[in-house]
mmCIF file of C-alpha atoms and ligand atoms in Angstrom:
data_model
loop_
_atom_site.group_PDB
_atom_site.id
_atom_site.type_symbol
_atom_site.label_atom_id
_atom_site.label_comp_id
_atom_site.label_asym_id
_atom_site.label_seq_id
_atom_site.Cartn_x
_atom_site.Cartn_y
_atom_site.Cartn_z
ATOM 1 C CA MET L 1 3.406 -21.842 2.430
ATOM 2 C CA LEU L 2 6.527 -20.326 3.978
ATOM 3 C CA LYS L 3 7.250 -19.443 7.584
ATOM 4 C CA ARG L 4 8.600 -15.949 8.212
ATOM 5 C CA GLU L 5 11.235 -16.529 10.865
ATOM 6 C CA ARG L 6 12.084 -12.858 11.415
ATOM 7 C CA CYS L 7 10.245 -9.560 11.273
ATOM 8 C CA PRO L 8 9.752 -8.530 7.633
ATOM 9 C CA GLY L 9 10.035 -4.875 8.689
ATOM 10 C CA CYS L 10 13.153 -4.657 10.864
ATOM 11 C CA HIS L 11 14.522 -8.236 10.695
ATOM 12 C CA GLY L 12 14.093 -8.531 14.490
ATOM 13 C CA GLN L 13 14.076 -12.127 15.760
ATOM 14 C CA ALA L 14 11.741 -11.693 18.737
ATOM 15 C CA SER L 15 8.015 -11.855 18.094
ATOM 16 C CA THR L 16 4.773 -12.607 19.895
ATOM 17 C CA THR L 17 2.066 -14.749 18.328
ATOM 18 C CA LEU L 18 -1.101 -12.659 18.381
ATOM 19 C CA TYR L 19 -3.556 -15.051 16.809
ATOM 20 C CA ARG L 20 -3.736 -18.414 15.108
ATOM 21 C CA GLU L 21 -6.592 -20.198 13.350
ATOM 22 C CA PRO L 22 -6.394 -23.135 10.891
ATOM 23 C CA LEU L 23 -6.516 -21.898 7.282
ATOM 24 C CA ASP L 24 -9.189 -24.496 6.578
ATOM 25 C CA SER L 25 -11.461 -23.376 9.437
ATOM 26 C CA PRO L 26 -15.105 -22.846 8.371
ATOM 27 C CA ALA L 27 -14.885 -19.030 8.630
ATOM 28 C CA ILE L 28 -11.647 -18.689 6.653
ATOM 29 C CA THR L 29 -12.782 -21.217 4.043
ATOM 30 C CA ARG L 30 -16.019 -19.249 3.637
ATOM 31 C CA TYR L 31 -14.046 -16.021 3.173
ATOM 32 C CA LEU L 32 -11.629 -17.554 0.627
ATOM 33 C CA LEU L 33 -14.420 -19.056 -1.468
ATOM 34 C CA ALA L 34 -16.349 -15.777 -1.535
ATOM 35 C CA HIS L 35 -13.323 -13.503 -2.053
ATOM 36 C CA TYR L 36 -11.841 -15.564 -4.889
ATOM 37 C CA GLN L 37 -15.207 -16.482 -6.364
ATOM 38 C CA GLN L 38 -14.717 -20.233 -5.920
ATOM 39 C CA ARG L 39 -11.387 -20.275 -7.783
ATOM 40 C CA VAL L 40 -9.457 -21.636 -4.785
ATOM 41 C CA ALA L 41 -8.330 -25.153 -5.658
ATOM 42 C CA ARG L 42 -5.928 -25.969 -2.839
ATOM 43 C CA ASP L 43 -6.058 -27.931 0.369
ATOM 44 C CA PHE L 44 -4.759 -25.828 3.252
ATOM 45 C CA SER L 45 -5.039 -28.426 5.996
ATOM 46 C CA GLY L 46 -2.026 -28.293 8.286
ATOM 47 C CA TYR L 47 -1.467 -24.544 7.746
ATOM 48 C CA ASP L 48 -2.592 -21.655 9.899
ATOM 49 C CA TYR L 49 -3.664 -18.086 9.484
ATOM 50 C CA GLU L 50 -1.107 -16.795 11.972
ATOM 51 C CA LEU L 51 -0.552 -13.218 13.052
ATOM 52 C CA ALA L 52 2.633 -12.266 14.895
ATOM 53 C CA ARG L 53 3.875 -8.938 16.238
ATOM 54 C CA CYS L 54 7.515 -7.915 16.238
ATOM 55 C CA ARG L 55 8.708 -7.036 19.736
ATOM 56 C CA HIS L 56 11.210 -4.595 18.329
ATOM 57 C CA CYS L 57 9.333 -2.425 15.769
ATOM 58 C CA GLY L 58 5.728 -3.420 16.630
ATOM 59 C CA LEU L 59 4.783 -4.532 13.112
ATOM 60 C CA ALA L 60 1.976 -7.103 12.989
ATOM 61 C CA TYR L 61 2.389 -9.578 10.156
ATOM 62 C CA GLN L 62 1.218 -12.944 8.875
ATOM 63 C CA ALA L 63 3.827 -15.453 9.981
ATOM 64 C CA GLN L 64 2.835 -18.040 7.354
ATOM 65 C CA VAL L 65 2.808 -16.652 3.824
ATOM 66 C CA PRO L 66 2.329 -18.140 0.358
ATOM 67 C CA ALA L 67 5.459 -19.489 -1.341
ATOM 68 C CA PRO L 68 6.257 -17.883 -4.729
ATOM 69 C CA ALA L 69 4.382 -20.517 -6.778
ATOM 70 C CA LEU L 70 1.207 -20.062 -4.725
ATOM 71 C CA LEU L 71 1.536 -16.257 -4.820
ATOM 72 C CA GLU L 72 1.674 -16.376 -8.593
ATOM 73 C CA GLU L 73 -1.397 -18.612 -8.678
ATOM 74 C CA ILE L 74 -3.303 -16.222 -6.378
ATOM 75 C CA TYR L 75 -2.481 -13.070 -8.339
ATOM 76 C CA ASP L 76 -2.752 -14.630 -11.813
ATOM 77 C CA GLN L 77 -5.629 -17.059 -11.404
ATOM 78 C CA TRP L 78 -7.647 -16.507 -8.248
ATOM 79 C CA LEU L 79 -8.126 -12.758 -8.391
ATOM 80 C CA PRO L 80 -10.630 -11.572 -10.981
ATOM 81 C CA ALA L 81 -8.896 -10.123 -14.040
ATOM 82 C CA THR L 82 -11.519 -7.491 -14.861
ATOM 83 C CA GLU L 83 -10.243 -4.905 -12.414
ATOM 84 C CA ARG L 84 -9.450 -2.194 -14.939
ATOM 85 C CA ALA L 85 -13.109 -2.021 -15.965
ATOM 86 C CA LEU L 86 -14.047 -2.097 -12.279
ATOM 87 C CA VAL L 87 -11.844 0.904 -11.455
ATOM 88 C CA ALA L 88 -13.429 2.890 -14.265
ATOM 89 C CA ALA L 89 -16.906 1.845 -13.134
ATOM 90 C CA ARG L 90 -16.316 2.676 -9.468
ATOM 91 C CA TRP L 91 -14.245 5.855 -9.507
ATOM 92 C CA GLY L 92 -16.001 9.209 -9.394
ATOM 93 C CA LEU L 93 -14.879 12.810 -9.744
ATOM 94 C CA ASP L 94 -13.755 12.980 -6.099
ATOM 95 C CA ASP L 95 -11.402 10.035 -6.582
ATOM 96 C CA TYR L 96 -9.644 11.668 -9.525
ATOM 97 C CA ARG L 97 -9.657 15.017 -7.731
ATOM 98 C CA TYR L 98 -7.904 13.404 -4.801
ATOM 99 C CA LEU L 99 -5.236 11.959 -7.114
ATOM 100 C CA ALA L 100 -4.817 15.387 -8.686
ATOM 101 C CA ALA L 101 -4.449 16.918 -5.209
ATOM 102 C CA GLN L 102 -1.632 14.478 -4.417
ATOM 103 C CA VAL L 103 0.192 15.310 -7.649
ATOM 104 C CA GLU L 104 -0.296 19.048 -7.056
ATOM 105 C CA PHE L 105 1.028 18.672 -3.520
ATOM 106 C CA MET L 106 4.144 16.956 -4.874
ATOM 107 C CA LEU L 107 4.703 19.873 -7.291
ATOM 108 C CA GLU L 108 4.011 22.478 -4.583
ATOM 109 C CA HIS L 109 6.488 20.717 -2.320
ATOM 110 C CA PHE L 110 9.391 20.723 -4.763
ATOM 111 C CA ARG L 111 8.594 24.075 -6.373
ATOM 112 C CA LEU L 112 10.067 22.843 -9.655
ATOM 113 C CA ARG L 113 8.763 23.060 -13.183
ATOM 114 C CA PRO L 114 6.664 19.848 -13.583
ATOM 115 C CA GLY L 115 8.840 18.692 -16.471
ATOM 116 C CA ALA L 116 11.869 18.806 -14.172
ATOM 117 C CA VAL L 117 10.278 16.495 -11.577
ATOM 118 C CA LYS L 118 11.299 12.863 -11.928
ATOM 119 C CA ALA L 119 8.691 10.560 -10.413
ATOM 120 C CA LEU L 120 8.267 6.811 -10.108
ATOM 121 C CA ASP L 121 4.948 5.044 -9.567
ATOM 122 C CA PHE L 122 6.044 1.842 -7.846
ATOM 123 C CA GLY L 123 3.566 -1.056 -8.104
ATOM 124 C CA PHE L 124 1.346 1.158 -10.236
ATOM 125 C CA GLY L 125 -1.620 -1.191 -10.732
ATOM 126 C CA TRP L 126 -3.696 0.382 -13.496
ATOM 127 C CA ALA L 127 -1.355 3.407 -13.520
ATOM 128 C CA GLU L 128 -3.949 5.927 -12.284
ATOM 129 C CA TRP L 129 -1.396 7.983 -10.341
ATOM 130 C CA ALA L 130 1.202 7.789 -13.132
ATOM 131 C CA LYS L 131 -1.332 8.962 -15.700
ATOM 132 C CA MET L 132 -2.302 11.896 -13.470
ATOM 133 C CA ALA L 133 1.338 12.875 -12.873
ATOM 134 C CA GLY L 134 1.929 12.634 -16.631
ATOM 135 C CA ALA L 135 -1.072 14.880 -17.299
ATOM 136 C CA TYR L 136 0.519 17.524 -15.042
ATOM 137 C CA GLY L 137 3.686 17.346 -17.139
ATOM 138 C CA CYS L 138 5.902 15.343 -14.784
ATOM 139 C CA ASP L 139 8.629 13.033 -16.042
ATOM 140 C CA VAL L 140 6.980 9.853 -14.730
ATOM 141 C CA CYS L 141 7.740 6.160 -15.108
ATOM 142 C CA GLY L 142 6.548 3.049 -13.329
ATOM 143 C CA ALA L 143 7.429 -0.392 -12.048
ATOM 144 C CA GLU L 144 4.971 -3.247 -11.680
ATOM 145 C CA LEU L 145 4.949 -7.057 -11.579
ATOM 146 C CA SER L 146 1.709 -7.828 -13.409
ATOM 147 C CA GLU L 147 2.256 -8.282 -17.149
ATOM 148 C CA VAL L 148 -1.265 -7.244 -18.138
ATOM 149 C CA ARG L 149 -0.893 -3.986 -16.169
ATOM 150 C CA ILE L 150 2.574 -3.366 -17.650
ATOM 151 C CA ASP L 151 1.144 -3.743 -21.168
ATOM 152 C CA TYR L 152 -1.649 -1.330 -20.298
ATOM 153 C CA ALA L 153 0.732 1.307 -18.877
ATOM 154 C CA ARG L 154 2.960 1.145 -21.951
ATOM 155 C CA SER L 155 -0.102 1.483 -24.176
ATOM 156 C CA VAL L 156 -0.920 4.818 -22.503
ATOM 157 C CA GLY L 157 2.656 6.090 -22.733
ATOM 158 C CA ILE L 158 4.056 5.316 -19.275
ATOM 159 C CA PRO L 159 7.630 3.934 -19.488
ATOM 160 C CA VAL L 160 7.998 0.801 -17.343
ATOM 161 C CA LEU L 161 11.219 -0.129 -15.527
ATOM 162 C CA ASP L 162 12.456 -3.397 -14.076
ATOM 163 C CA ALA L 163 11.509 -3.225 -10.373
ATOM 164 C CA SER L 164 14.610 -5.173 -9.372
ATOM 165 C CA ALA L 165 17.035 -2.760 -11.084
ATOM 166 C CA LEU L 166 15.956 0.740 -10.064
ATOM 167 C CA PRO L 167 18.451 3.573 -10.563
ATOM 168 C CA GLN L 168 20.112 5.118 -7.480
ATOM 169 C CA GLY L 169 19.625 8.733 -6.406
ATOM 170 C CA GLU L 170 17.270 9.365 -9.325
ATOM 171 C CA TYR L 171 13.784 10.386 -8.205
ATOM 172 C CA HIS L 172 12.282 13.417 -6.557
ATOM 173 C CA PHE L 173 9.164 11.439 -5.688
ATOM 174 C CA ILE L 174 8.121 7.803 -5.485
ATOM 175 C CA ASN L 175 4.450 6.911 -5.190
ATOM 176 C CA THR L 176 3.373 3.629 -3.593
ATOM 177 C CA GLU L 177 -0.350 3.071 -3.169
ATOM 178 C CA GLN L 178 -1.544 -0.197 -1.579
ATOM 179 C CA VAL L 179 1.808 -1.895 -2.168
ATOM 180 C CA PHE L 180 3.640 -2.400 1.136
ATOM 181 C CA GLU L 181 0.931 -4.510 2.779
ATOM 182 C CA HIS L 182 1.547 -7.144 0.065
ATOM 183 C CA LEU L 183 5.349 -7.395 0.203
ATOM 184 C CA LEU L 184 7.152 -10.337 1.776
ATOM 185 C CA GLU L 185 10.092 -8.016 2.649
ATOM 186 C CA PRO L 186 8.679 -4.498 3.114
ATOM 187 C CA GLY L 187 11.669 -3.264 5.140
ATOM 188 C CA ASP L 188 14.181 -4.207 2.438
ATOM 189 C CA MET L 189 11.962 -2.653 -0.222
ATOM 190 C CA LEU L 190 11.610 0.707 1.546
ATOM 191 C CA ARG L 191 15.392 0.853 1.999
ATOM 192 C CA ARG L 192 15.817 0.198 -1.737
ATOM 193 C CA LEU L 193 13.274 2.865 -2.662
ATOM 194 C CA GLY L 194 14.991 5.296 -0.280
ATOM 195 C CA ARG L 195 18.263 4.784 -2.159
ATOM 196 C CA SER L 196 16.471 5.518 -5.451
ATOM 197 C CA LEU L 197 15.471 8.958 -4.146
ATOM 198 C CA ARG L 198 17.615 12.032 -4.581
ATOM 199 C CA PRO L 199 18.675 13.680 -1.333
ATOM 200 C CA GLY L 200 15.551 15.527 -0.163
ATOM 201 C CA GLY L 201 13.354 13.261 -2.276
ATOM 202 C CA VAL L 202 10.042 11.949 -0.944
ATOM 203 C CA VAL L 203 8.408 8.524 -0.990
ATOM 204 C CA LYS L 204 4.691 8.198 -0.262
ATOM 205 C CA VAL L 205 3.602 4.993 1.437
ATOM 206 C CA SER L 206 -0.140 4.437 1.655
ATOM 207 C CA VAL L 207 -1.466 1.152 3.070
ATOM 208 C CA PRO L 208 -4.682 -0.014 4.754
ATOM 209 C CA ASP L 209 -4.827 0.815 8.468
ATOM 210 C CA ALA L 210 -5.082 -2.497 10.305
ATOM 211 C CA ALA L 211 -5.463 -1.100 13.838
ATOM 212 C CA HIS L 212 -9.226 -1.602 14.076
ATOM 213 C CA SER L 213 -9.174 -5.073 12.489
ATOM 214 C CA LEU L 214 -6.420 -6.272 14.814
ATOM 215 C CA ARG L 215 -8.292 -4.993 17.877
ATOM 216 C CA LYS L 216 -11.484 -6.697 16.745
ATOM 217 C CA LEU L 217 -9.851 -10.042 15.930
ATOM 218 C CA LEU L 218 -7.805 -10.114 19.130
ATOM 219 C CA GLY L 219 -10.889 -9.184 21.143
ATOM 220 C CA ALA L 220 -13.192 -11.791 19.597
ATOM 221 C CA ARG L 221 -10.485 -14.471 19.094
ATOM 222 C CA SER L 222 -12.398 -15.695 16.048
ATOM 223 C CA PHE L 223 -12.130 -14.949 12.328
ATOM 224 C CA ALA L 224 -15.887 -15.545 12.127
ATOM 225 C CA ALA L 225 -16.459 -12.296 14.075
ATOM 226 C CA LEU L 226 -14.987 -10.189 11.248
ATOM 227 C CA GLY L 227 -17.030 -8.508 8.531
ATOM 228 C CA GLU L 228 -15.751 -7.906 5.011
ATOM 229 C CA ALA L 229 -14.349 -4.458 5.861
ATOM 230 C CA ASP L 230 -12.589 -5.848 8.962
ATOM 231 C CA ILE L 231 -10.942 -8.646 6.976
ATOM 232 C CA MET L 232 -9.582 -6.418 4.178
ATOM 233 C CA PRO L 233 -6.551 -4.886 6.011
ATOM 234 C CA ILE L 234 -5.471 -8.305 7.342
ATOM 235 C CA ALA L 235 -6.647 -10.483 4.436
ATOM 236 C CA PRO L 236 -5.075 -13.960 4.351
ATOM 237 C CA PHE L 237 -2.368 -14.420 1.657
ATOM 238 C CA GLU L 238 -2.602 -10.864 0.308
ATOM 239 C CA HIS L 239 -2.244 -8.301 3.090
ATOM 240 C CA VAL L 240 0.590 -10.082 4.841
ATOM 241 C CA ASN L 241 1.772 -6.931 6.670
ATOM 242 C CA ALA L 242 -0.834 -5.324 8.949
ATOM 243 C CA PHE L 243 0.376 -1.767 9.461
ATOM 244 C CA THR L 244 -0.699 0.842 11.959
ATOM 245 C CA HIS L 245 0.568 4.435 11.939
ATOM 246 C CA ALA L 246 3.204 3.541 14.545
ATOM 247 C CA SER L 247 4.571 0.462 12.764
ATOM 248 C CA LEU L 248 4.603 2.239 9.379
ATOM 249 C CA ALA L 249 6.484 5.183 10.900
ATOM 250 C CA ALA L 250 8.966 2.678 12.391
ATOM 251 C CA LEU L 251 9.444 1.097 8.951
ATOM 252 C CA GLY L 252 10.434 4.507 7.555
ATOM 253 C CA ARG L 253 12.842 5.237 10.396
ATOM 254 C CA GLY L 254 14.412 1.799 9.893
ATOM 255 C CA ALA L 255 15.003 2.692 6.247
ATOM 256 C CA GLY L 256 16.829 5.869 7.249
ATOM 257 C CA LEU L 257 13.956 8.143 6.190
ATOM 258 C CA ALA L 258 12.331 11.021 8.048
ATOM 259 C CA LEU L 259 8.605 11.629 8.447
ATOM 260 C CA LEU L 260 7.667 14.656 6.391
ATOM 261 C CA ARG L 261 5.201 17.049 8.018
ATOM 262 C CA PRO L 262 3.775 18.737 4.908
ATOM 263 C CA SER L 263 2.851 22.384 5.133
ATOM 264 C CA LEU L 264 -0.877 22.870 5.649
ATOM 265 C CA ARG L 265 -0.785 25.792 3.218
ATOM 266 C CA LYS L 266 0.617 23.589 0.444
ATOM 267 C CA LEU L 267 -1.877 20.808 1.177
ATOM 268 C CA TYR L 268 -4.832 23.203 1.010
ATOM 269 C CA ASN L 269 -3.428 24.938 -2.029
ATOM 270 C CA SER L 270 -3.405 21.575 -3.831
ATOM 271 C CA SER L 271 -7.025 20.633 -3.235
ATOM 272 C CA SER L 272 -10.215 21.531 -5.013
ATOM 273 C CA GLY L 273 -13.864 20.574 -4.654
ATOM 274 C CA TRP L 274 -14.463 23.288 -2.048
ATOM 275 C CA MET L 275 -17.926 24.279 -3.216
ATOM 276 C CA ASN L 276 -19.457 20.832 -2.761
ATOM 277 C CA PRO L 277 -20.453 20.434 0.928
ATOM 278 C CA LYS L 278 -19.594 16.746 1.146
ATOM 279 C CA SER L 279 -16.185 16.923 -0.503
ATOM 280 C CA ALA L 280 -15.395 20.288 1.127
ATOM 281 C CA LEU L 281 -15.606 18.697 4.568
ATOM 282 C CA LYS L 282 -13.166 15.971 3.514
ATOM 283 C CA THR L 283 -10.928 18.500 1.799
ATOM 284 C CA LEU L 284 -10.819 20.547 4.999
ATOM 285 C CA ALA L 285 -10.311 17.675 7.431
ATOM 286 C CA ARG L 286 -7.973 15.325 5.578
ATOM 287 C CA PRO L 287 -4.723 17.371 5.766
ATOM 288 C CA VAL L 288 -5.236 17.843 9.497
ATOM 289 C CA TYR L 289 -5.889 14.257 10.558
ATOM 290 C CA ARG L 290 -3.502 12.820 8.046
ATOM 291 C CA HIS L 291 -0.461 15.055 8.274
ATOM 292 C CA ILE L 292 -0.731 17.481 11.164
ATOM 293 C CA TYR L 293 -1.796 15.049 13.897
ATOM 294 C CA PRO L 294 -0.934 11.919 11.995
ATOM 295 C CA ARG L 295 -2.336 8.605 13.103
ATOM 296 C CA SER L 296 -2.983 7.393 9.593
ATOM 297 C CA THR L 297 -1.211 4.892 7.368
ATOM 298 C CA PHE L 298 -0.633 7.415 4.561
ATOM 299 C CA ILE L 299 2.839 8.825 5.189
ATOM 300 C CA TYR L 300 5.280 10.946 3.228
ATOM 301 C CA PHE L 301 8.861 9.962 4.079
ATOM 302 C CA ALA L 302 11.795 12.140 3.039
ATOM 303 C CA ARG L 303 15.358 11.142 2.330
ATOM 304 C CA PRO L 304 17.560 13.470 4.373
ATOM 305 C CA ALA L 305 19.044 16.170 2.129
HETATM 306 ZN ZN1 ZN M 401 10.257 -5.554 13.471
#
């Protein structure tokens, strides 16, 4: 394990310890065994699950994080490898519709022929967004660390770039979905992605909202009080940055990016599913709570033109 001595968002040196519990406590051990299906073969005595909050930008983060060798072990060996089948088994029409709405919004925003839009799916996972953008005719490529996912993306025709050597000033749009909560240096990464955008380009950052989980943990002062859904946004080892709307917005400002307030007309024009009562309600409400009175951790940031 490594100690993060400065804020991973803004590099500020001043932080407050919010919470600390030994990593081998009964509650955390129970969670790790269940979450990784008994594949955890390490002794964590002497290390803590430790949450700190930066006094400068307000980001809450895990102060003790896995060293590179342990990270590799977690992502390659502990996590189940059958996720691609799981995505296909779990996703319904509304999930794909929502992806389509995001791609349509991107195209509405730039008002360019889809083939003229250069897009990057950064940390693409099983390349769901990249495939959707490709289906709409965009010039899309991806970057990802996992070899098995890279092979899959190439097999479905998505070009894959080296994440550490991205071109400068290249993209109209960069998609990141459930990426920034995992990064050891999210502030540096958002600055790098910002430089890869053209002037006026947009990067989407979507991460779990940790506000509720943080409140619950800091109220109960015990990991044992958390349910599965509470643990997810602040999961030990994996979700090492616990964003709220405010700290994510601060991350964007620190990277020299501006919060984009998308036009409601363009958001509504990019969504379908209106005739189904359940999805229509979501379709109606989401643009308002997410982008008009934003408190959420799904943010479009724009590089100043
Ligand atoms: Zn900070």
